[in-house]
CSV table of N, CA and C in Angstrom, one decimal:
chain,number,residue,atom,x,y,z
A,12,MET,N,59.9,-15.1,35.5
A,12,MET,CA,61.1,-14.8,36.0
A,12,MET,C,62.2,-15.3,35.1
A,13,ALA,N,62.0,-16.1,34.2
A,13,ALA,CA,63.2,-16.5,33.3
A,13,ALA,C,63.6,-15.3,32.3
A,14,PRO,N,62.7,-14.5,31.8
A,14,PRO,CA,63.1,-13.4,30.9
A,14,PRO,C,63.8,-12.4,31.7
A,15,LEU,N,63.5,-12.2,33.0
A,15,LEU,CA,64.4,-11.3,33.9
A,15,LEU,C,65.7,-11.7,33.9
A,16,PHE,N,66.0,-13.0,34.2
A,16,PHE,CA,67.3,-13.5,34.2
A,16,PHE,C,68.0,-13.5,32.9
A,17,ALA,N,67.4,-13.7,31.6
A,17,ALA,CA,67.9,-13.7,30.5
A,17,ALA,C,68.6,-12.2,30.3
A,18,ILE,N,67.7,-11.2,30.7
A,18,ILE,CA,68.1,-9.7,30.5
A,18,ILE,C,69.4,-9.5,31.4
A,19,LEU,N,69.1,-9.9,32.9
A,19,LEU,CA,70.2,-9.7,33.7
A,19,LEU,C,71.5,-10.4,33.3
A,20,SER,N,71.4,-11.6,32.9
A,20,SER,CA,72.6,-12.3,32.4
A,20,SER,C,73.2,-11.7,31.2
A,21,ALA,N,72.4,-11.1,30.3
A,21,ALA,CA,73.0,-10.5,29.3
A,21,ALA,C,73.8,-9.2,29.4
A,22,LEU,N,73.3,-8.5,30.5
A,22,LEU,CA,73.7,-7.3,31.0
A,22,LEU,C,75.1,-7.6,31.6
A,23,LEU,N,75.0,-8.6,32.6
A,23,LEU,CA,76.2,-8.9,33.5
A,23,LEU,C,77.3,-9.6,32.7
A,24,LEU,N,76.9,-10.4,31.7
A,24,LEU,CA,78.1,-11.4,31.3
A,24,LEU,C,78.5,-11.0,29.8
A,25,GLY,N,77.7,-10.4,29.0
A,25,GLY,CA,78.1,-10.1,27.8
A,25,GLY,C,77.8,-11.2,26.7
A,26,VAL,N,78.6,-11.4,25.5
A,26,VAL,CA,78.2,-12.4,24.7
A,26,VAL,C,78.9,-13.7,24.9
A,27,ALA,N,78.2,-14.8,24.8
A,27,ALA,CA,78.7,-16.2,25.1
A,27,ALA,C,79.7,-16.6,24.2
A,28,ARG,N,80.6,-17.4,24.7
A,28,ARG,CA,81.6,-18.1,24.0
A,28,ARG,C,81.4,-19.8,24.3
A,29,ALA,N,82.2,-20.6,23.6
A,29,ALA,CA,81.9,-21.9,23.9
A,29,ALA,C,82.4,-22.4,25.2
A,30,ASP,N,81.7,-23.1,25.9
A,30,ASP,CA,82.0,-23.7,27.3
A,30,ASP,C,82.5,-22.7,28.3
A,31,GLN,N,81.6,-21.8,28.5
A,31,GLN,CA,81.9,-20.7,29.5
A,31,GLN,C,80.8,-21.0,30.7
A,32,PHE,N,81.5,-20.9,31.9
A,32,PHE,CA,80.7,-21.1,33.1
A,32,PHE,C,80.9,-20.0,34.0
A,33,LEU,N,80.0,-19.6,34.8
A,33,LEU,CA,80.1,-18.6,35.8
A,33,LEU,C,80.7,-18.9,37.2
A,34,ASN,N,81.8,-18.3,37.4
A,34,ASN,CA,82.3,-18.3,38.8
A,34,ASN,C,81.9,-17.1,39.7
A,35,LEU,N,81.6,-17.6,40.9
A,35,LEU,CA,81.2,-16.4,41.9
A,35,LEU,C,81.6,-16.9,43.3
A,36,THR,N,81.8,-15.9,44.1
A,36,THR,CA,82.3,-16.0,45.4
A,36,THR,C,81.0,-16.5,46.2
A,37,ALA,N,81.1,-17.5,47.1
A,37,ALA,CA,80.0,-18.1,47.9
A,37,ALA,C,80.5,-18.0,49.4
A,38,LEU,N,79.5,-17.4,50.1
A,38,LEU,CA,79.5,-17.5,51.7
A,38,LEU,C,78.7,-18.8,52.0
A,39,THR,N,79.6,-19.7,52.7
A,39,THR,CA,78.9,-21.0,52.9
A,39,THR,C,79.3,-21.4,54.4
A,40,GLY,N,79.1,-22.6,54.8
A,40,GLY,CA,79.4,-23.0,56.1
A,40,GLY,C,80.2,-24.3,56.1
A,41,ARG,N,81.1,-24.6,57.0
A,41,ARG,CA,81.8,-25.9,57.2
A,41,ARG,C,82.1,-26.0,58.7
A,42,ASP,N,81.9,-26.9,59.3
A,42,ASP,CA,82.0,-27.3,60.6
A,42,ASP,C,81.6,-26.2,61.6
A,43,GLY,N,80.3,-25.7,61.3
A,43,GLY,CA,79.6,-24.6,62.1
A,43,GLY,C,80.2,-23.3,62.0
A,44,ILE,N,81.1,-22.9,61.1
A,44,ILE,CA,81.5,-21.6,60.9
A,44,ILE,C,81.4,-21.3,59.4
A,45,SER,N,81.2,-19.8,59.0
A,45,SER,CA,81.1,-19.5,57.7
A,45,SER,C,82.5,-19.4,57.2
A,46,VAL,N,82.6,-19.8,55.8
A,46,VAL,CA,83.6,-19.9,55.0
A,46,VAL,C,83.4,-19.3,53.7
A,47,LEU,N,84.4,-18.8,53.0
A,47,LEU,CA,84.3,-18.2,51.6
A,47,LEU,C,84.8,-19.3,50.8
A,48,GLU,N,84.1,-19.6,49.7
A,48,GLU,CA,84.6,-20.5,48.5
A,48,GLU,C,84.4,-19.8,47.2
A,49,CYS,N,85.2,-20.2,46.2
A,49,CYS,CA,84.9,-20.0,44.8
A,49,CYS,C,84.2,-21.0,44.2
A,50,TRP,N,83.1,-20.7,43.8
A,50,TRP,CA,82.0,-21.6,43.0
A,50,TRP,C,82.1,-21.5,41.6
A,51,GLN,N,82.2,-22.6,40.8
A,51,GLN,CA,81.8,-22.4,39.5
A,51,GLN,C,80.6,-23.2,39.2
A,52,LEU,N,79.4,-22.6,38.7
A,52,LEU,CA,78.2,-23.0,38.4
A,52,LEU,C,78.4,-24.1,37.1
A,53,THR,N,77.9,-25.2,37.5
A,53,THR,CA,78.0,-26.3,36.3
A,53,THR,C,77.2,-26.3,35.1
A,54,THR,N,76.2,-25.4,35.1
A,54,THR,CA,75.4,-25.3,34.0
A,54,THR,C,76.1,-24.1,33.2
A,55,PRO,N,76.7,-24.3,31.8
A,55,PRO,CA,77.2,-23.6,31.0
A,55,PRO,C,76.2,-22.4,30.4
A,56,LEU,N,76.9,-21.3,30.1
A,56,LEU,CA,76.3,-20.2,29.6
A,56,LEU,C,75.7,-20.6,28.1
A,57,ILE,N,74.6,-20.3,27.7
A,57,ILE,CA,74.2,-20.6,26.4
A,57,ILE,C,73.8,-19.1,25.6
A,58,THR,N,73.6,-19.3,24.4
A,58,THR,CA,73.1,-18.2,23.6
A,58,THR,C,71.7,-18.2,23.6
A,59,SER,N,71.2,-16.9,24.1
A,59,SER,CA,69.9,-16.6,24.4
A,59,SER,C,69.1,-16.6,22.9
A,60,ASN,N,67.8,-17.1,23.0
A,60,ASN,CA,66.9,-16.8,21.9
A,60,ASN,C,65.7,-15.9,22.3
A,61,VAL,N,65.8,-15.3,23.6
A,61,VAL,CA,64.7,-14.5,24.0
A,61,VAL,C,64.7,-13.2,23.3
A,62,PRO,N,63.5,-12.7,22.8
A,62,PRO,CA,63.7,-11.3,22.1
A,62,PRO,C,64.0,-10.1,22.7
A,63,GLY,N,64.9,-9.4,22.2
A,63,GLY,CA,65.5,-8.4,22.7
A,63,GLY,C,66.9,-8.5,23.3
A,64,VAL,N,67.3,-9.8,23.6
A,64,VAL,CA,68.6,-10.0,24.0
A,64,VAL,C,69.1,-11.4,23.1
A,65,ALA,N,68.3,-11.8,22.1
A,65,ALA,CA,68.7,-13.0,21.4
A,65,ALA,C,70.1,-12.8,20.9
A,66,GLY,N,71.0,-13.8,21.1
A,66,GLY,CA,72.3,-13.7,20.7
A,66,GLY,C,73.3,-13.5,21.8
A,67,SER,N,72.7,-13.1,23.0
A,67,SER,CA,73.6,-12.7,24.2
A,67,SER,C,73.8,-14.0,24.9
A,68,ALA,N,74.7,-13.9,25.8
A,68,ALA,CA,75.0,-15.1,26.6
A,68,ALA,C,73.9,-15.1,27.8
A,69,THR,N,73.4,-16.2,28.1
A,69,THR,CA,72.4,-16.3,29.2
A,69,THR,C,72.8,-17.5,30.1
A,70,LEU,N,72.3,-17.5,31.3
A,70,LEU,CA,72.4,-18.5,32.3
A,70,LEU,C,71.2,-18.6,33.1
A,71,GLU,N,70.5,-19.8,33.2
A,71,GLU,CA,69.4,-19.6,34.1
A,71,GLU,C,69.9,-20.0,35.4
A,72,LEU,N,69.5,-19.2,36.5
A,72,LEU,CA,69.8,-19.3,37.8
A,72,LEU,C,69.1,-20.3,38.6
A,73,GLY,N,68.2,-20.9,38.0
A,73,GLY,CA,67.4,-21.9,38.7
A,73,GLY,C,66.0,-21.3,39.2
A,74,ASP,N,65.3,-22.0,39.9
A,74,ASP,CA,64.0,-21.5,40.4
A,74,ASP,C,64.4,-20.5,41.6
A,75,VAL,N,63.8,-19.4,41.6
A,75,VAL,CA,64.1,-18.4,42.6
A,75,VAL,C,62.7,-18.0,43.3
A,76,ALA,N,62.7,-17.3,44.4
A,76,ALA,CA,61.7,-16.7,45.0
A,76,ALA,C,61.6,-15.3,44.9
A,77,ASN,N,60.9,-14.6,45.8
A,77,ASN,CA,60.7,-13.3,45.8
A,77,ASN,C,62.1,-12.4,45.9
A,78,ALA,N,62.4,-11.7,44.9
A,78,ALA,CA,63.6,-10.8,44.8
A,78,ALA,C,63.3,-9.5,45.6
A,79,THR,N,64.4,-9.0,46.2
A,79,THR,CA,64.3,-7.7,47.0
A,79,THR,C,65.4,-6.7,46.4
A,80,TYR,N,64.9,-5.5,46.1
A,80,TYR,CA,65.8,-4.5,45.8
A,80,TYR,C,66.1,-3.7,47.1
A,81,THR,N,67.4,-3.4,47.4
A,81,THR,CA,67.7,-2.7,48.6
A,81,THR,C,68.6,-1.6,48.3
A,82,VAL,N,68.4,-0.3,48.9
A,82,VAL,CA,69.3,0.8,49.0
A,82,VAL,C,70.0,1.0,50.1
A,83,ILE,N,71.3,0.8,50.2
A,83,ILE,CA,72.1,0.9,51.4
A,83,ILE,C,72.8,2.1,51.5
A,84,PRO,N,72.8,2.9,52.6
A,84,PRO,CA,73.5,4.2,52.8
A,84,PRO,C,74.9,4.0,52.8
A,85,PRO,N,75.7,5.3,52.3
A,85,PRO,CA,77.0,5.2,52.4
A,85,PRO,C,77.5,4.8,53.9
A,86,ARG,N,78.8,4.1,53.9
A,86,ARG,CA,79.4,3.9,55.2
A,86,ARG,C,78.6,3.2,56.3
A,87,PHE,N,77.7,2.4,55.7
A,87,PHE,CA,76.8,1.5,56.6
A,87,PHE,C,77.6,0.2,57.0
A,88,ASP,N,77.3,-0.1,58.4
A,88,ASP,CA,77.9,-1.5,58.9
A,88,ASP,C,76.8,-2.3,59.0
A,89,GLY,N,76.6,-3.4,58.3
A,89,GLY,CA,75.6,-4.3,58.4
A,89,GLY,C,75.7,-5.3,59.6
A,90,GLY,N,77.0,-5.2,60.2
A,90,GLY,CA,77.2,-5.9,61.4
A,90,GLY,C,77.3,-7.5,61.1
A,91,LEU,N,77.5,-8.2,62.4
A,91,LEU,CA,77.5,-9.6,62.1
A,91,LEU,C,76.2,-10.3,61.9
A,92,HIS,N,75.9,-11.1,60.9
A,92,HIS,CA,74.6,-11.6,60.7
A,92,HIS,C,74.9,-13.1,59.7
A,93,HIS,N,73.6,-13.6,59.7
A,93,HIS,CA,73.7,-14.8,58.9
A,93,HIS,C,73.0,-14.5,57.5
A,94,ALA,N,73.2,-15.1,56.6
A,94,ALA,CA,72.3,-15.1,55.5
A,94,ALA,C,70.8,-15.5,55.9
A,95,PRO,N,69.8,-14.7,55.7
A,95,PRO,CA,68.4,-15.2,56.1
A,95,PRO,C,68.0,-16.2,55.3
A,96,VAL,N,68.3,-16.5,54.1
A,96,VAL,CA,68.0,-17.7,53.3
A,96,VAL,C,69.1,-17.8,52.4
A,97,LYS,N,69.0,-19.0,51.7
A,97,LYS,CA,70.1,-19.2,50.6
A,97,LYS,C,69.6,-18.5,49.4
A,98,GLN,N,70.6,-17.6,48.9
A,98,GLN,CA,70.2,-16.6,47.9
A,98,GLN,C,71.5,-16.0,47.2
A,99,TYR,N,71.0,-15.6,46.1
A,99,TYR,CA,72.2,-14.9,45.2
A,99,TYR,C,72.0,-13.5,45.8
A,100,VAL,N,73.1,-12.7,45.8
A,100,VAL,CA,73.1,-11.3,46.1
A,100,VAL,C,73.8,-10.6,45.0
A,101,TRP,N,73.2,-9.8,44.3
A,101,TRP,CA,73.9,-9.1,43.2
A,101,TRP,C,74.0,-7.5,43.6
A,102,PHE,N,75.3,-7.0,44.0
A,102,PHE,CA,75.6,-5.7,44.2
A,102,PHE,C,75.8,-5.1,43.0
A,103,THR,N,74.8,-4.2,42.5
A,103,THR,CA,74.9,-3.6,41.3
A,103,THR,C,75.7,-2.2,41.3
A,104,SER,N,75.9,-1.6,42.5
A,104,SER,CA,76.9,-0.5,42.7
A,104,SER,C,77.3,-0.5,44.2
A,105,GLY,N,78.3,0.3,44.4
A,105,GLY,CA,78.9,0.4,45.7
A,105,GLY,C,80.0,-0.4,46.0
A,106,LEU,N,80.7,-0.3,47.2
A,106,LEU,CA,81.8,-1.0,47.5
A,106,LEU,C,81.4,-1.7,48.8
A,107,ILE,N,81.7,-3.1,48.8
A,107,ILE,CA,81.4,-4.1,49.8
A,107,ILE,C,82.4,-4.8,50.4
A,108,HIS,N,82.4,-4.9,51.9
A,108,HIS,CA,83.5,-5.7,52.5
A,108,HIS,C,82.9,-6.8,53.2
A,109,LEU,N,83.1,-8.0,52.9
A,109,LEU,CA,82.5,-9.2,53.5
A,109,LEU,C,83.8,-9.8,54.3
A,110,SER,N,83.5,-10.0,55.7
A,110,SER,CA,84.6,-10.7,56.4
A,110,SER,C,83.9,-11.5,57.3
A,111,LEU,N,84.8,-12.5,57.9
A,111,LEU,CA,84.5,-13.7,58.7
A,111,LEU,C,85.0,-13.5,60.2
A,112,PRO,N,84.1,-13.7,61.3
A,112,PRO,CA,84.6,-13.4,62.6
A,112,PRO,C,85.6,-14.6,63.1
A,113,ASN,N,85.5,-15.8,62.5
A,113,ASN,CA,86.4,-16.9,62.9
A,113,ASN,C,87.5,-17.2,62.1
A,114,ALA,N,88.0,-16.2,61.0
A,114,ALA,CA,88.7,-16.6,60.0
A,114,ALA,C,89.4,-15.3,59.5
A,115,THR,N,90.4,-15.2,58.7
A,115,THR,CA,91.1,-14.2,58.2
A,115,THR,C,90.6,-13.9,56.8
A,116,ASP,N,89.7,-14.8,56.1
A,116,ASP,CA,89.3,-14.7,54.8
A,116,ASP,C,88.5,-13.5,54.9
A,117,GLU,N,88.5,-12.7,53.7
A,117,GLU,CA,87.6,-11.6,53.4
A,117,GLU,C,87.5,-11.3,51.9
A,118,VAL,N,86.6,-10.6,51.4
A,118,VAL,CA,86.5,-10.3,50.2
A,118,VAL,C,86.0,-8.9,49.9
A,119,TRP,N,86.6,-8.1,49.1
A,119,TRP,CA,86.1,-6.8,48.6
A,119,TRP,C,85.4,-6.9,47.4
A,120,ILE,N,84.3,-6.4,47.2
A,120,ILE,CA,83.5,-6.4,45.9
A,120,ILE,C,83.1,-5.1,45.5
A,121,THR,N,83.3,-4.8,44.4
A,121,THR,CA,82.9,-3.5,43.7
A,121,THR,C,81.6,-4.0,42.9
A,122,GLY,N,80.6,-3.2,43.2
A,122,GLY,CA,79.3,-3.5,42.7
A,122,GLY,C,79.3,-3.4,41.1
A,123,GLY,N,78.5,-4.1,40.3
A,123,GLY,CA,78.5,-4.0,39.0
A,123,GLY,C,78.7,-5.4,38.4
A,124,ARG,N,79.2,-5.5,37.2
A,124,ARG,CA,79.4,-6.7,36.4
A,124,ARG,C,79.9,-7.9,37.3
A,125,TYR,N,80.8,-7.7,38.2
A,125,TYR,CA,81.3,-8.9,38.9
A,125,TYR,C,80.7,-8.8,40.4
A,126,GLY,N,79.7,-8.2,40.6
A,126,GLY,CA,79.1,-7.9,41.9
A,126,GLY,C,78.1,-9.2,42.4
A,127,LEU,N,78.0,-10.3,41.7
A,127,LEU,CA,77.0,-11.4,42.0
A,127,LEU,C,77.9,-12.4,43.0
A,128,VAL,N,77.3,-12.6,44.2
A,128,VAL,CA,77.8,-13.6,45.2
A,128,VAL,C,76.6,-14.6,45.6
A,129,TYR,N,77.0,-15.6,46.2
A,129,TYR,CA,75.9,-16.6,46.6
A,129,TYR,C,76.0,-16.6,48.2
A,130,ALA,N,75.1,-16.5,48.8
A,130,ALA,CA,75.2,-16.5,50.5
A,130,ALA,C,74.2,-17.5,51.0
A,131,GLU,N,74.8,-18.6,51.7
A,131,GLU,CA,74.2,-19.7,52.4
A,131,GLU,C,74.5,-19.9,53.7
A,132,ASP,N,75.2,-19.1,54.2
A,132,ASP,CA,75.6,-19.3,55.7
A,132,ASP,C,74.5,-18.9,56.6
A,133,THR,N,73.4,-19.7,56.5
A,133,THR,CA,72.3,-19.4,57.4
A,133,THR,C,72.5,-19.8,58.8
A,134,ALA,N,71.7,-19.6,59.7
A,134,ALA,CA,72.0,-20.0,61.0
A,134,ALA,C,72.0,-21.5,61.3
A,135,ASP,N,71.4,-22.3,60.6
A,135,ASP,CA,71.6,-23.7,60.7
A,135,ASP,C,72.9,-24.4,60.1
A,136,ILE,N,73.7,-23.4,59.4
A,136,ILE,CA,74.8,-24.0,58.8
A,136,ILE,C,76.0,-23.3,59.6
A,137,SER,N,75.8,-22.1,60.1
A,137,SER,CA,77.0,-21.4,60.5
A,137,SER,C,76.6,-20.6,62.0
A,138,GLY,N,77.5,-20.9,63.0
A,138,GLY,CA,77.2,-20.4,64.2
A,138,GLY,C,77.2,-18.8,64.3
A,139,TRP,N,78.3,-18.3,63.5
A,139,TRP,CA,78.3,-17.0,63.7
A,139,TRP,C,77.9,-16.1,62.5
A,140,GLY,N,77.8,-16.6,61.4
A,140,GLY,CA,77.6,-15.8,60.2
A,140,GLY,C,78.8,-15.0,59.8
A,141,HIS,N,78.6,-13.8,59.0
A,141,HIS,CA,79.6,-12.9,58.5
A,141,HIS,C,79.3,-11.6,58.8
A,142,ARG,N,80.2,-10.6,58.5
A,142,ARG,CA,80.2,-9.4,58.6
A,142,ARG,C,80.0,-8.6,57.3
A,143,THR,N,79.1,-7.6,57.0
A,143,THR,CA,79.1,-6.9,55.8
A,143,THR,C,79.1,-5.5,56.1
A,144,GLN,N,80.2,-4.8,55.5
A,144,GLN,CA,80.2,-3.4,55.7
A,144,GLN,C,80.2,-2.8,54.2
A,145,TYR,N,79.8,-1.4,54.2
A,145,TYR,CA,79.6,-0.7,53.0
A,145,TYR,C,80.3,0.5,53.2
A,146,PRO,N,81.8,0.7,53.0
A,146,PRO,CA,82.5,1.8,53.3
A,146,PRO,C,82.7,3.0,52.4
A,147,GLY,N,82.0,2.7,51.3
A,147,GLY,CA,82.0,3.8,50.3
A,147,GLY,C,81.3,4.9,50.6
A,148,SER,N,81.5,6.1,49.8
A,148,SER,CA,80.9,7.4,50.0
A,148,SER,C,79.7,7.5,49.4
A,149,ASP,N,79.4,6.5,48.7
A,149,ASP,CA,78.2,6.5,47.8
A,149,ASP,C,77.2,5.3,48.1
A,150,MET,N,75.9,5.3,47.9
A,150,MET,CA,75.0,4.4,48.4
A,150,MET,C,75.2,3.0,47.6
A,151,THR,N,75.0,2.0,48.1
A,151,THR,CA,75.0,0.6,47.5
A,151,THR,C,73.7,0.1,47.1
A,152,ILE,N,73.6,-0.5,45.9
A,152,ILE,CA,72.2,-1.2,45.6
A,152,ILE,C,72.6,-2.6,45.5
A,153,ALA,N,71.7,-3.3,46.1
A,153,ALA,CA,71.6,-4.8,46.2
A,153,ALA,C,70.4,-5.4,45.8
A,154,MET,N,70.4,-6.4,45.1
A,154,MET,CA,69.3,-7.3,44.7
A,154,MET,C,69.4,-8.8,45.4
A,155,ALA,N,68.7,-9.0,46.4
A,155,ALA,CA,68.7,-10.2,46.9
A,155,ALA,C,67.8,-11.3,46.2
A,156,ILE,N,68.2,-12.3,45.8
A,156,ILE,CA,67.4,-13.2,44.9
A,156,ILE,C,67.4,-14.7,45.5
A,157,PRO,N,66.4,-14.9,46.5
A,157,PRO,CA,66.4,-16.2,47.2
A,157,PRO,C,66.1,-17.4,46.1
A,158,VAL,N,66.7,-18.6,46.4
A,158,VAL,CA,66.6,-19.8,45.7
A,158,VAL,C,65.2,-20.3,46.3
A,159,GLN,N,64.5,-20.9,45.3
A,159,GLN,CA,63.3,-21.7,45.7
A,159,GLN,C,63.6,-22.8,46.6
A,160,ASP,N,62.9,-23.2,47.6
A,160,ASP,CA,63.0,-24.2,48.4
A,160,ASP,C,64.4,-24.5,49.0
A,161,GLY,N,65.3,-23.5,49.1
A,161,GLY,CA,66.6,-23.5,49.6
A,161,GLY,C,67.5,-24.6,48.8
A,162,ILE,N,67.2,-24.7,47.6
A,162,ILE,CA,68.1,-25.6,46.7
A,162,ILE,C,69.2,-24.9,46.2
A,163,ASN,N,70.4,-25.4,46.5
A,163,ASN,CA,71.7,-24.6,45.9
A,163,ASN,C,71.7,-24.7,44.4
A,164,PRO,N,72.2,-23.8,43.6
A,164,PRO,CA,72.4,-24.2,42.2
A,164,PRO,C,73.6,-25.2,42.1
A,165,PRO,N,73.4,-26.1,41.0
A,165,PRO,CA,74.5,-27.1,40.7
A,165,PRO,C,75.8,-26.2,40.6
A,166,HIS,N,76.9,-26.8,41.2
A,166,HIS,CA,78.2,-26.1,41.2
A,166,HIS,C,79.3,-27.0,41.6
A,167,THR,N,80.7,-26.7,41.3
A,167,THR,CA,81.7,-27.3,41.8
A,167,THR,C,82.5,-26.2,42.6
A,168,VAL,N,83.3,-26.6,43.7
A,168,VAL,CA,84.1,-25.7,44.4
A,168,VAL,C,85.3,-25.6,43.8
A,169,VAL,N,85.7,-24.5,43.3
A,169,VAL,CA,87.0,-24.2,42.5
A,169,VAL,C,88.2,-24.3,43.6
A,170,HIS,N,88.0,-23.5,44.6
A,170,HIS,CA,88.9,-23.6,45.7
A,170,HIS,C,88.3,-22.8,46.9
A,171,ASP,N,89.0,-23.0,48.2
A,171,ASP,CA,88.8,-22.4,49.3
A,171,ASP,C,89.0,-20.9,49.1
A,172,GLY,N,88.3,-20.0,49.8
A,172,GLY,CA,88.6,-18.6,49.6
A,172,GLY,C,87.7,-18.1,48.5
A,173,PRO,N,87.6,-16.6,48.5
A,173,PRO,CA,86.9,-16.0,47.4
A,173,PRO,C,87.5,-16.0,46.0
A,174,CYS,N,86.7,-15.9,45.0
A,174,CYS,CA,87.3,-16.0,43.5
A,174,CYS,C,88.0,-14.7,43.5
A,175,VAL,N,89.1,-14.8,42.7
A,175,VAL,CA,89.9,-13.5,42.3
A,175,VAL,C,89.4,-13.0,41.0
A,176,ALA,N,89.9,-11.9,40.7
A,176,ALA,CA,89.4,-11.2,39.5
A,176,ALA,C,89.7,-11.9,38.2
A,177,GLU,N,90.8,-12.7,38.2
A,177,GLU,CA,91.2,-13.4,36.9
A,177,GLU,C,90.2,-14.7,36.8
A,178,GLU,N,89.6,-15.0,37.7
A,178,GLU,CA,88.6,-16.3,37.7
A,178,GLU,C,87.2,-15.8,37.1
A,179,GLN,N,87.1,-14.4,37.2
A,179,GLN,CA,85.7,-13.7,36.9
A,179,GLN,C,85.7,-13.0,35.5
A,180,VAL,N,86.9,-12.4,35.2
A,180,VAL,CA,87.0,-11.5,33.9
A,180,VAL,C,87.0,-12.4,32.7
A,181,GLY,N,86.3,-11.8,31.7
A,181,GLY,CA,86.1,-12.4,30.5
A,181,GLY,C,85.0,-13.2,30.4
A,182,ILE,N,84.1,-13.4,31.3
A,182,ILE,CA,82.9,-14.1,31.2
A,182,ILE,C,81.9,-13.4,30.7
């Protein structure tokens, strides 16, 4: 799995610079409700030595389980639901709207380079979960990448609410 993430990281992030860290929006839970937070993964990007992407920025996302590739039709409403497991979700294309039933927080995600989120608002953490809508006129491609044994990646919370573009651009 490590070579897969080295390649995905190189495509997603570009070339590493000193002391770069990945910021991503996380769907988590607090006091029984889902919340959005901007997380910074505490492991820095490093320069890869993997053949084919050597010299590119890379970040090991930790131990992961079975990844799933999903094709979501245009204008699809995923409804209110929980994250099935703690997982990274990389939207590689499409337009995604994540909203919370008990708050005004929301995030719009354009699939691609900055389409990586972390979802951990499972039923044991959040009573309601979140709503996912795909309002675009084209299909959305998503890769769900569960973390092994439900162990979150090491991170710090940058702030409540989703990451904004300025916190992700340039990585």
